[in-house]
Short mmCIF file of C-alpha atoms in Angstrom, two decimals:
data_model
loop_
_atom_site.label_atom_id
_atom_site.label_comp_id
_atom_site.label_asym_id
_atom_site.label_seq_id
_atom_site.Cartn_x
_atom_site.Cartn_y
_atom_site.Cartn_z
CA UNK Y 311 3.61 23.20 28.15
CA UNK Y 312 0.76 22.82 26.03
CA UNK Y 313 0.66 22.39 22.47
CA UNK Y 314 -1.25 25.02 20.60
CA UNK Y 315 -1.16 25.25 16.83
CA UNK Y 316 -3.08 26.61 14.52
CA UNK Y 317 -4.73 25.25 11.14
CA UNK Y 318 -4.78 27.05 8.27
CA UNK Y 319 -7.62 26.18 5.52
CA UNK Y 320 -6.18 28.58 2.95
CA UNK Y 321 -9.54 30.60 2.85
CA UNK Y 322 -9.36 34.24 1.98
CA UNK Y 323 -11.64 35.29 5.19
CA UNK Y 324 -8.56 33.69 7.18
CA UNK Y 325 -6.38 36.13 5.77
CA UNK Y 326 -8.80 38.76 5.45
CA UNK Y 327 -10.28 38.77 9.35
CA UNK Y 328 -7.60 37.15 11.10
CA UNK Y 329 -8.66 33.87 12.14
CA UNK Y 330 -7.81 30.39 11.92
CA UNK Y 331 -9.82 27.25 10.76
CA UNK Y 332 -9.08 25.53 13.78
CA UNK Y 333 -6.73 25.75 16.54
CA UNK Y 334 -5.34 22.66 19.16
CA UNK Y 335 -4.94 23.77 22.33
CA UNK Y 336 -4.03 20.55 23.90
CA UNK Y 337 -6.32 17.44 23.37
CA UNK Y 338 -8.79 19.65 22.27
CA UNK Y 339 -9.20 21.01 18.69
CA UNK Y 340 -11.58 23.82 18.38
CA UNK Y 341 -12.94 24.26 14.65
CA UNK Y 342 -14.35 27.70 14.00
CA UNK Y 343 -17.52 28.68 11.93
CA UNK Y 344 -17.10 26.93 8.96
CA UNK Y 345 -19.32 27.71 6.11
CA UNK Y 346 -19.78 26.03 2.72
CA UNK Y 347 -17.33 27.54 0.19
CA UNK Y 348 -14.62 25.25 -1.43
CA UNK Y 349 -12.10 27.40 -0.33
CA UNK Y 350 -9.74 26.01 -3.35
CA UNK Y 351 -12.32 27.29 -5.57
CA UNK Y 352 -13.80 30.34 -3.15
CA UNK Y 353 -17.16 29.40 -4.63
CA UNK Y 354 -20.32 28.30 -2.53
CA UNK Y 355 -23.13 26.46 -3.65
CA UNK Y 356 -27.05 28.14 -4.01
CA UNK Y 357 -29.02 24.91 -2.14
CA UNK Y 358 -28.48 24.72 1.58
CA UNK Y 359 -27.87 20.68 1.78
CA UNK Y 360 -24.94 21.08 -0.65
CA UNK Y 361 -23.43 23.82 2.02
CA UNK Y 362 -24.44 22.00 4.79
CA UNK Y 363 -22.35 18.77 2.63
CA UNK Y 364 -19.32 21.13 1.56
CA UNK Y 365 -18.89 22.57 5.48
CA UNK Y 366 -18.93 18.89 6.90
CA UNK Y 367 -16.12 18.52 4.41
CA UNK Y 368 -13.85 21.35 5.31
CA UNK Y 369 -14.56 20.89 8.83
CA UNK Y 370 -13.62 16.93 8.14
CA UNK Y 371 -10.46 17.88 6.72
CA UNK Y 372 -9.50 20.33 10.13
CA UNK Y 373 -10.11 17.91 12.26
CA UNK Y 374 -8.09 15.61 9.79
CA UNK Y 375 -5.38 17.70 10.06
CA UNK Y 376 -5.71 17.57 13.80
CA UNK Y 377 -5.40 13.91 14.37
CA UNK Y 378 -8.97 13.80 14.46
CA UNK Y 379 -11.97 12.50 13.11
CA UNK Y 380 -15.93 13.25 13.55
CA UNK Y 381 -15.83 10.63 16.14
CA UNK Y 382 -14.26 12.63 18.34
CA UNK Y 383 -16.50 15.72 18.04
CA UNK Y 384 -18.27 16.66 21.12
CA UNK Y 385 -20.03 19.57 21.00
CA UNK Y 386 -21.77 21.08 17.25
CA UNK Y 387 -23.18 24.51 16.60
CA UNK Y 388 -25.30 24.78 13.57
CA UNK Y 389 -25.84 28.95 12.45
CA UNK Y 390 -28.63 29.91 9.85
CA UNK Y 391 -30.15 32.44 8.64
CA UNK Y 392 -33.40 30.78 8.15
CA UNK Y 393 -34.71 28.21 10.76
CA UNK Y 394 -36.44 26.57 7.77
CA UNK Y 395 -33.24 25.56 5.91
CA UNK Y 396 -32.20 23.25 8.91
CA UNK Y 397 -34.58 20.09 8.55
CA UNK Y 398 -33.18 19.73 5.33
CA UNK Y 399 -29.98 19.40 6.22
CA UNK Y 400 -30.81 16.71 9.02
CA UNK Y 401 -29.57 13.53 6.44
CA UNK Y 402 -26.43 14.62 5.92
CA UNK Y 403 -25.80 15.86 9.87
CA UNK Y 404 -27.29 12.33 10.71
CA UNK Y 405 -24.77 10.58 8.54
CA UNK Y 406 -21.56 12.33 9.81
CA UNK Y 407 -22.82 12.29 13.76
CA UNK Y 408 -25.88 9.91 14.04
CA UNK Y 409 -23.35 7.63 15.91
CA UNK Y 410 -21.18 9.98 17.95
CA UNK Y 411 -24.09 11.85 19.08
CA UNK Y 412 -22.29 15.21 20.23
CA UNK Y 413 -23.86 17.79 22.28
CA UNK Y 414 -25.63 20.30 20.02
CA UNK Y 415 -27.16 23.56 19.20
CA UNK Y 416 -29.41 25.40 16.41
CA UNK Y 417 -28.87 28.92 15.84
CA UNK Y 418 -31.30 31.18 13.64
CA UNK Y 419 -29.14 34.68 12.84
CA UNK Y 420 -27.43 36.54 10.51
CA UNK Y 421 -24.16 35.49 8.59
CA UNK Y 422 -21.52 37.34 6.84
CA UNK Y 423 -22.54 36.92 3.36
CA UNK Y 424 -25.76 36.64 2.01
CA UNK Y 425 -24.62 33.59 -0.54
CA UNK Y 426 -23.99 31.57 2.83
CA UNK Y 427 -27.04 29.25 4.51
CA UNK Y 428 -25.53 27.32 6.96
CA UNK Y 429 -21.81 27.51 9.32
CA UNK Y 430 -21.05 24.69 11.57
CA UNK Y 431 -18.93 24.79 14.42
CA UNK Y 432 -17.07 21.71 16.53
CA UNK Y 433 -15.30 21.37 19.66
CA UNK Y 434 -13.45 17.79 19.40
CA UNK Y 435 -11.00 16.09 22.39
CA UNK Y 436 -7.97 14.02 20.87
CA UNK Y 437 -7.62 11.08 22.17
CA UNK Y 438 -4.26 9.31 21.68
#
């Protein structure tokens, strides 16, 4: 049977909506929108490259609690409200997948607070 599990950021929305941060199904760990509140805290940032910074984070530690790393991240959706907010974020997505080069995708629309900028989602394959 295949192992499915789910993982559990302690975010409110979690609670609130009914999702998950990430669920295994398998070898493959599917990380959902993540956006860039500190979910200890529940605060976000105002600038856009510290979201962009703060969402590689919480989707680092998912896939940490997956047995997984960025390395094995294959496919990356970006989300924004504002097409012009993505450029600047291009260091910081270059640092965390410049070398794994997964498959990936820009999205301009609407998110569920105003306070958020960016939400990335990953699709990454354990490999043991």
């Amino acid at each position: 049977m295949t192992e499915r599990r789910a993982i559990l950021s302690g975010s409110t929305f979690e609670e609130q909506i009914g999702y998950a941060r990430a669920v295994i199904d398998g070898d493959w760990v599917h990380v959902s929108g993540t956006t860039g509140f500190d979910y200890a805290t529940m605060t976000i940032a105002d600038d856009v490259v510290e979201q962009a910074e703060q969402c590689l984070r919480n989707v680092g530690a998912a896939l940490a609690e997956a047995g997984c790393t960025f390395a094995d991240v294959v496919r990356v959706r970006y989300l924004l409200p504002d097409r012009a907010d993505f450029e600047p974020c291009w260091p910081a997505l270059r640092r965390t997948f410049g070398e794994v080069r997964p498959a990936a995708t820009m999205m301009v629309c609407g998110l569920s607070d105003p306070r958020m900028k960016i939400e990335i989602e990953v699709y990454a394959r354990r490999t043991t």
